[in-house]
Each structure stands twice: as C-alpha cells, then as structure tokens.
PDB file of N, CA and C in Angstrom:
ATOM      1  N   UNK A 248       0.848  -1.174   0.000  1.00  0.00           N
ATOM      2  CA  UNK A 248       0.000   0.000   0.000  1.00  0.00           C
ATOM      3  C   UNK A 248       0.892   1.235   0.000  1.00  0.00           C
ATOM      4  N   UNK A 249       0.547   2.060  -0.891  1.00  0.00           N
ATOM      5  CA  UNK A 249       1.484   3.558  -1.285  1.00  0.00           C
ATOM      6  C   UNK A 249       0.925   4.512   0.021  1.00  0.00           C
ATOM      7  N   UNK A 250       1.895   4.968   0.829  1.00  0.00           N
ATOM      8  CA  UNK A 250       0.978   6.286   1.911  1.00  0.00           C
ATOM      9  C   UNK A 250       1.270   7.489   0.536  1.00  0.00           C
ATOM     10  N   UNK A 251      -0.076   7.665   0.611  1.00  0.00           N
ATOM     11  CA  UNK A 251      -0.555   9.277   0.092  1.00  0.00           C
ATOM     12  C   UNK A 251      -0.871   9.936   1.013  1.00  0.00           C
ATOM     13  N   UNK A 252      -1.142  11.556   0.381  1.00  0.00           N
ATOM     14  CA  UNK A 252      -1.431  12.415   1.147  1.00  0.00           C
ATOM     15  C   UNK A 252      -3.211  12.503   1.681  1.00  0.00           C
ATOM     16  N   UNK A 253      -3.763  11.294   0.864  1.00  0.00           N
ATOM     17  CA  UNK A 253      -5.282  11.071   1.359  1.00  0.00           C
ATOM     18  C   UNK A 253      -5.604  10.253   2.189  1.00  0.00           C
ATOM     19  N   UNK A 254      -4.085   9.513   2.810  1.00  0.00           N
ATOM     20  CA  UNK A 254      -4.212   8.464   3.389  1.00  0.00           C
ATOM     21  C   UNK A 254      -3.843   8.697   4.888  1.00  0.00           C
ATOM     22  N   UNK A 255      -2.709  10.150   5.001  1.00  0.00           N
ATOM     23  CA  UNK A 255      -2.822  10.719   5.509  1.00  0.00           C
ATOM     24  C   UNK A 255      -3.346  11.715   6.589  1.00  0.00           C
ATOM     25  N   UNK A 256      -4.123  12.995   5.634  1.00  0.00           N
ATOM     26  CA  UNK A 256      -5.173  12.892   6.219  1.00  0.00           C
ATOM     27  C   UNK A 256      -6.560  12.499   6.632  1.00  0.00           C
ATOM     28  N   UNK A 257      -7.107  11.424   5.989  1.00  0.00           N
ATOM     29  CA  UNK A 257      -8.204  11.086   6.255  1.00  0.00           C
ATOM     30  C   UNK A 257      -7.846  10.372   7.614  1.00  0.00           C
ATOM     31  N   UNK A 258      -6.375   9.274   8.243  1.00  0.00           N
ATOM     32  CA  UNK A 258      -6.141   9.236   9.260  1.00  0.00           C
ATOM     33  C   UNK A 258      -6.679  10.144   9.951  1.00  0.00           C
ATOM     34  N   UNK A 259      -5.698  11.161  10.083  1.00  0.00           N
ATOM     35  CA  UNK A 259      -5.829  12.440  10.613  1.00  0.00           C
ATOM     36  C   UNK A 259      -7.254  13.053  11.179  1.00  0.00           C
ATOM     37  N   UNK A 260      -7.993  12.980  10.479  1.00  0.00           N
ATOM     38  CA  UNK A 260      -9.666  13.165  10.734  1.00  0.00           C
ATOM     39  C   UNK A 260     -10.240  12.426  11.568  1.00  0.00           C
ATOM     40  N   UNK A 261      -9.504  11.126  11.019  1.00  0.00           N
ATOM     41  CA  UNK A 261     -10.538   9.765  12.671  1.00  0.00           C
ATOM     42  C   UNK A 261      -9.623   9.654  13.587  1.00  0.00           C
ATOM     43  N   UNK A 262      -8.096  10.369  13.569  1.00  0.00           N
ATOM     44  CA  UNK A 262      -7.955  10.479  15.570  1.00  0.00           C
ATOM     45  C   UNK A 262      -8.385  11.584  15.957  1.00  0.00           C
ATOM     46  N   UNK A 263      -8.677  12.610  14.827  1.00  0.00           N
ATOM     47  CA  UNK A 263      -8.817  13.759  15.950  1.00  0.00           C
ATOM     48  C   UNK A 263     -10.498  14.142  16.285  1.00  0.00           C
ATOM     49  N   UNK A 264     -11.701  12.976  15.255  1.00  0.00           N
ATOM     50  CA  UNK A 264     -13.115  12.661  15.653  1.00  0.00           C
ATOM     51  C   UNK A 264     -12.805  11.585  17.087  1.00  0.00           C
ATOM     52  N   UNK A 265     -12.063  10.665  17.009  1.00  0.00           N
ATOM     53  CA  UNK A 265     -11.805   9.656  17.982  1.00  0.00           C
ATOM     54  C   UNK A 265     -11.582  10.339  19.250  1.00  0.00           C
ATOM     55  N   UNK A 266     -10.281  11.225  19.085  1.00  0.00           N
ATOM     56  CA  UNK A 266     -10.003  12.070  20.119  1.00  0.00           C
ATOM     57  C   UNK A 266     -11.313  13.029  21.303  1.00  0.00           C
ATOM     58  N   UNK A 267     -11.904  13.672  20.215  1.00  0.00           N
ATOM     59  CA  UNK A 267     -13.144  14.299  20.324  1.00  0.00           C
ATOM     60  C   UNK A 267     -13.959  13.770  21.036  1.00  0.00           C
ATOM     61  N   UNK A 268     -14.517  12.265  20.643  1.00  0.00           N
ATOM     62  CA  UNK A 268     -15.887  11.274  21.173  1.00  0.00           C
ATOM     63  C   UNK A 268     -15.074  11.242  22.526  1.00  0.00           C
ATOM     64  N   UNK A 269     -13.956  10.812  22.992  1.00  0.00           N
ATOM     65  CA  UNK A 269     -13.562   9.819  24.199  1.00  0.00           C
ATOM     66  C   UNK A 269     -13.279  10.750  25.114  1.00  0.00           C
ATOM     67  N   UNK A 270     -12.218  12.149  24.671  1.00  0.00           N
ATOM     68  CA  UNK A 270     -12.092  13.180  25.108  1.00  0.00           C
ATOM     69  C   UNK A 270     -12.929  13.771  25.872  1.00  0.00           C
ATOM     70  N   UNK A 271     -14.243  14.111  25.163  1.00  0.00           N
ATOM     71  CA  UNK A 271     -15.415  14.888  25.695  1.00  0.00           C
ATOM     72  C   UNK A 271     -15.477  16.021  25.174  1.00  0.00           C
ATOM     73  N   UNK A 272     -14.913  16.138  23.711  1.00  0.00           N
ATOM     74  CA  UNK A 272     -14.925  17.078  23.024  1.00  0.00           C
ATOM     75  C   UNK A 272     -16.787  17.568  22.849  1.00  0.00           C
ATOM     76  N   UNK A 273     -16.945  18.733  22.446  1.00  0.00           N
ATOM     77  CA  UNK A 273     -17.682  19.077  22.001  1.00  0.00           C
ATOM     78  C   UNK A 273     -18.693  18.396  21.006  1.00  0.00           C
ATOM     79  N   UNK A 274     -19.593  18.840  21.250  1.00  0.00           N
ATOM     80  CA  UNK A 274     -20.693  17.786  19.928  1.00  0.00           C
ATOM     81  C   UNK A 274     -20.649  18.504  18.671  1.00  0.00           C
ATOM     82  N   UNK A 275     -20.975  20.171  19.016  1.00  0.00           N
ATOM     83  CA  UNK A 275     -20.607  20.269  17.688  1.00  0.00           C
ATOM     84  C   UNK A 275     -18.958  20.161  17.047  1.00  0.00           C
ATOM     85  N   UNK A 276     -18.031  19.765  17.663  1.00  0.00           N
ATOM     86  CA  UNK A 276     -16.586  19.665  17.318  1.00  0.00           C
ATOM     87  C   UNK A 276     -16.664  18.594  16.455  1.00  0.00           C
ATOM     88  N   UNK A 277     -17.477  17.559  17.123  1.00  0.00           N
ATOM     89  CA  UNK A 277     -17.722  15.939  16.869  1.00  0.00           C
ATOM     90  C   UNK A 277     -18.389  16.099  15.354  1.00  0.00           C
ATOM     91  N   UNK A 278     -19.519  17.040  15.402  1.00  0.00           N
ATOM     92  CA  UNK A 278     -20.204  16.887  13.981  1.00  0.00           C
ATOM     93  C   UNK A 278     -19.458  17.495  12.905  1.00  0.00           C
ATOM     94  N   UNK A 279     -18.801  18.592  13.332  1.00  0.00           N
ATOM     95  CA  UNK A 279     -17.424  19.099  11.890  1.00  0.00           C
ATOM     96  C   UNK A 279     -16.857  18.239  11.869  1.00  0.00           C
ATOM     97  N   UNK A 280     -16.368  17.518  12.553  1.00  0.00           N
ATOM     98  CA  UNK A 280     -15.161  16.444  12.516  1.00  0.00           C
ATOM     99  C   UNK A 280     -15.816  15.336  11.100  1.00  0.00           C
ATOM    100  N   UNK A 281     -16.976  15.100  12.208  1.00  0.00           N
ATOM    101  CA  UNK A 281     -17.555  13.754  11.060  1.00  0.00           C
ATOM    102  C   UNK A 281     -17.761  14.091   9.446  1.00  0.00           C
ATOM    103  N   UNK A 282     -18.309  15.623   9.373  1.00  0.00           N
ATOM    104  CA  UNK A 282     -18.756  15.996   8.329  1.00  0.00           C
ATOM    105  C   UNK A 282     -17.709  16.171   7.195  1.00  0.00           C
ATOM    106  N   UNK A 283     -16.514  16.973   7.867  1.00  0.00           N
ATOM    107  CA  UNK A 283     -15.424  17.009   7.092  1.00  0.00           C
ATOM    108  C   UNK A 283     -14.915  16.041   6.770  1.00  0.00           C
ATOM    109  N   UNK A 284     -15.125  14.806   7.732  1.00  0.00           N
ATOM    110  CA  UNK A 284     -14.406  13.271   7.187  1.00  0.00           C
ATOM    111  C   UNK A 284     -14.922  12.819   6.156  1.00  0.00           C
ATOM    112  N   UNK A 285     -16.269  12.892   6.092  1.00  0.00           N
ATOM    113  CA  UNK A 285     -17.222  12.439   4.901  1.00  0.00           C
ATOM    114  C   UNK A 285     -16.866  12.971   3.658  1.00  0.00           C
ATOM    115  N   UNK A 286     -17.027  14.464   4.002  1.00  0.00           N
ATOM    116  CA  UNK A 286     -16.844  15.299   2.839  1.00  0.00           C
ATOM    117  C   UNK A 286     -15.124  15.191   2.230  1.00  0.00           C
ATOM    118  N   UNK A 287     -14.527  14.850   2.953  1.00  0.00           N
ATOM    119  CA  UNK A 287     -13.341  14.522   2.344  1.00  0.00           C
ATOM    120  C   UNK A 287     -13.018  13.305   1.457  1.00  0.00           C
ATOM    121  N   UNK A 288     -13.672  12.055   2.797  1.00  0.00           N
ATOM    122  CA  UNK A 288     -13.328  10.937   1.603  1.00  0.00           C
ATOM    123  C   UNK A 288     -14.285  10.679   0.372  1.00  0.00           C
ATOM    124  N   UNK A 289     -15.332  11.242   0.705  1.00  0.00           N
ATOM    125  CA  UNK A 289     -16.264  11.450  -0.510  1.00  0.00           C
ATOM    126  C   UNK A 289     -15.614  11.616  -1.927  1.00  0.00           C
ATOM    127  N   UNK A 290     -14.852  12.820  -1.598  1.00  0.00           N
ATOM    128  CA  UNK A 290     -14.416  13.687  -2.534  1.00  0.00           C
ATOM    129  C   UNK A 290     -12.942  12.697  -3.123  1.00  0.00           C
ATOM    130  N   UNK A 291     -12.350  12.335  -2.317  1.00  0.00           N
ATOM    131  CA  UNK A 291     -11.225  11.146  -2.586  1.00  0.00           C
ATOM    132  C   UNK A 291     -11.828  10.250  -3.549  1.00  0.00           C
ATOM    133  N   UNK A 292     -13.009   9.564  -2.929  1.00  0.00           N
ATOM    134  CA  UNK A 292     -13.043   8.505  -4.010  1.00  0.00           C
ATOM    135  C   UNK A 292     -13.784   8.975  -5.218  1.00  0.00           C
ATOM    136  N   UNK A 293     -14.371  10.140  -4.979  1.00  0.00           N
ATOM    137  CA  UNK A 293     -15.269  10.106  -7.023  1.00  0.00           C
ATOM    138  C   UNK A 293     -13.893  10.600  -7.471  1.00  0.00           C
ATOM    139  N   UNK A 294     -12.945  11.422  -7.247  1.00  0.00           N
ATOM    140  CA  UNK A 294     -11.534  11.345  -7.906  1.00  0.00           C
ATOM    141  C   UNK A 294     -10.679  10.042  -8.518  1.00  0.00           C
ATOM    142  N   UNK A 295     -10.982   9.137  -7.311  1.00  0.00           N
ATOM    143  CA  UNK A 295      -9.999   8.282  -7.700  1.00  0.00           C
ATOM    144  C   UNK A 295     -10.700   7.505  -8.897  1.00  0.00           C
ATOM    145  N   UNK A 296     -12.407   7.512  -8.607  1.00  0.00           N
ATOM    146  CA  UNK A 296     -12.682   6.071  -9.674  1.00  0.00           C
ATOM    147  C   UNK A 296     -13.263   7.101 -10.868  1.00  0.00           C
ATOM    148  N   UNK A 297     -12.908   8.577 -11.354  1.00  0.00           N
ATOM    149  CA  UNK A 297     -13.470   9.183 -12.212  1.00  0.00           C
ATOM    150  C   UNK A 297     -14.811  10.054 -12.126  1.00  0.00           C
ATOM    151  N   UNK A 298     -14.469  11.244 -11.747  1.00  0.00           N
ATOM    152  CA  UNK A 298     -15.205  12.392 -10.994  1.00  0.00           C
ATOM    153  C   UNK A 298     -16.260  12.719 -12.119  1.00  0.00           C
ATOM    154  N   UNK A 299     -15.862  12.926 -13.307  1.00  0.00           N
ATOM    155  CA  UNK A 299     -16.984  12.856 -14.371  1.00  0.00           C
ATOM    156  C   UNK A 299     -18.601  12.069 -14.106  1.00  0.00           C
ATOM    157  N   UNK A 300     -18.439  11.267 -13.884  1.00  0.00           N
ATOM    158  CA  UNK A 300     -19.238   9.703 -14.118  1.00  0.00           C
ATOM    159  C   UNK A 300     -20.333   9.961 -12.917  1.00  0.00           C
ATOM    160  N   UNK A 301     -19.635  11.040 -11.704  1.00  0.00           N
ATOM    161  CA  UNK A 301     -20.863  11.141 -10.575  1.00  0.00           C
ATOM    162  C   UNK A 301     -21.379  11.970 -10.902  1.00  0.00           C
ATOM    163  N   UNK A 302     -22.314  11.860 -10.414  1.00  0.00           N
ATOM    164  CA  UNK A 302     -23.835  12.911 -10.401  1.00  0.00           C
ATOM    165  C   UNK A 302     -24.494  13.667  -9.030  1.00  0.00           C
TER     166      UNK A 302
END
C-alpha cells in the first residue's frame, strides 16, 4: 500500500473525531469532525474512480 497524502489525512480526521468522542470534546466539534471526514473521503473517491461519471 502507497501512503498518500489522502491516506494521511483522512487518518488524521478519525484520531482527531476519535479524540473528540472519548475526550469529551464538544458535539458540535464531533459533527465538523464527522462531516469534514465524509466530505473529504467522498471527494477522494469520485476522484480516484473518475469524478466525471458522478452525479
């Protein structure tokens, strides 16, 4: 497995949502966290398998 920079941070996103839940972070901290995770790898994969093709 190649480390990229999506592999990277999308890590990055679930320790610092992980951090958040166990921590006692904030809820809304918790819901940017999640949202941006989504919205990130979302965005990773219609790239990787051809961003055209989604709708």
């Amino acid at each position: 497995m190649k480390i990229t920079t999506d592999i990277i941070v999308g890590t990055g996103l679930v320790v610092a949502l992980l951090a958040a839940i166990f921590c006692g972070g904030s809820t809304e901290l918790q819901t940017t966290l999640g949202s941006g995770l989504i919205g990130y790898l979302g965005r990773t994969a219609i790239e990787q398998h051809g961003g055209s093709d989604a709708k």
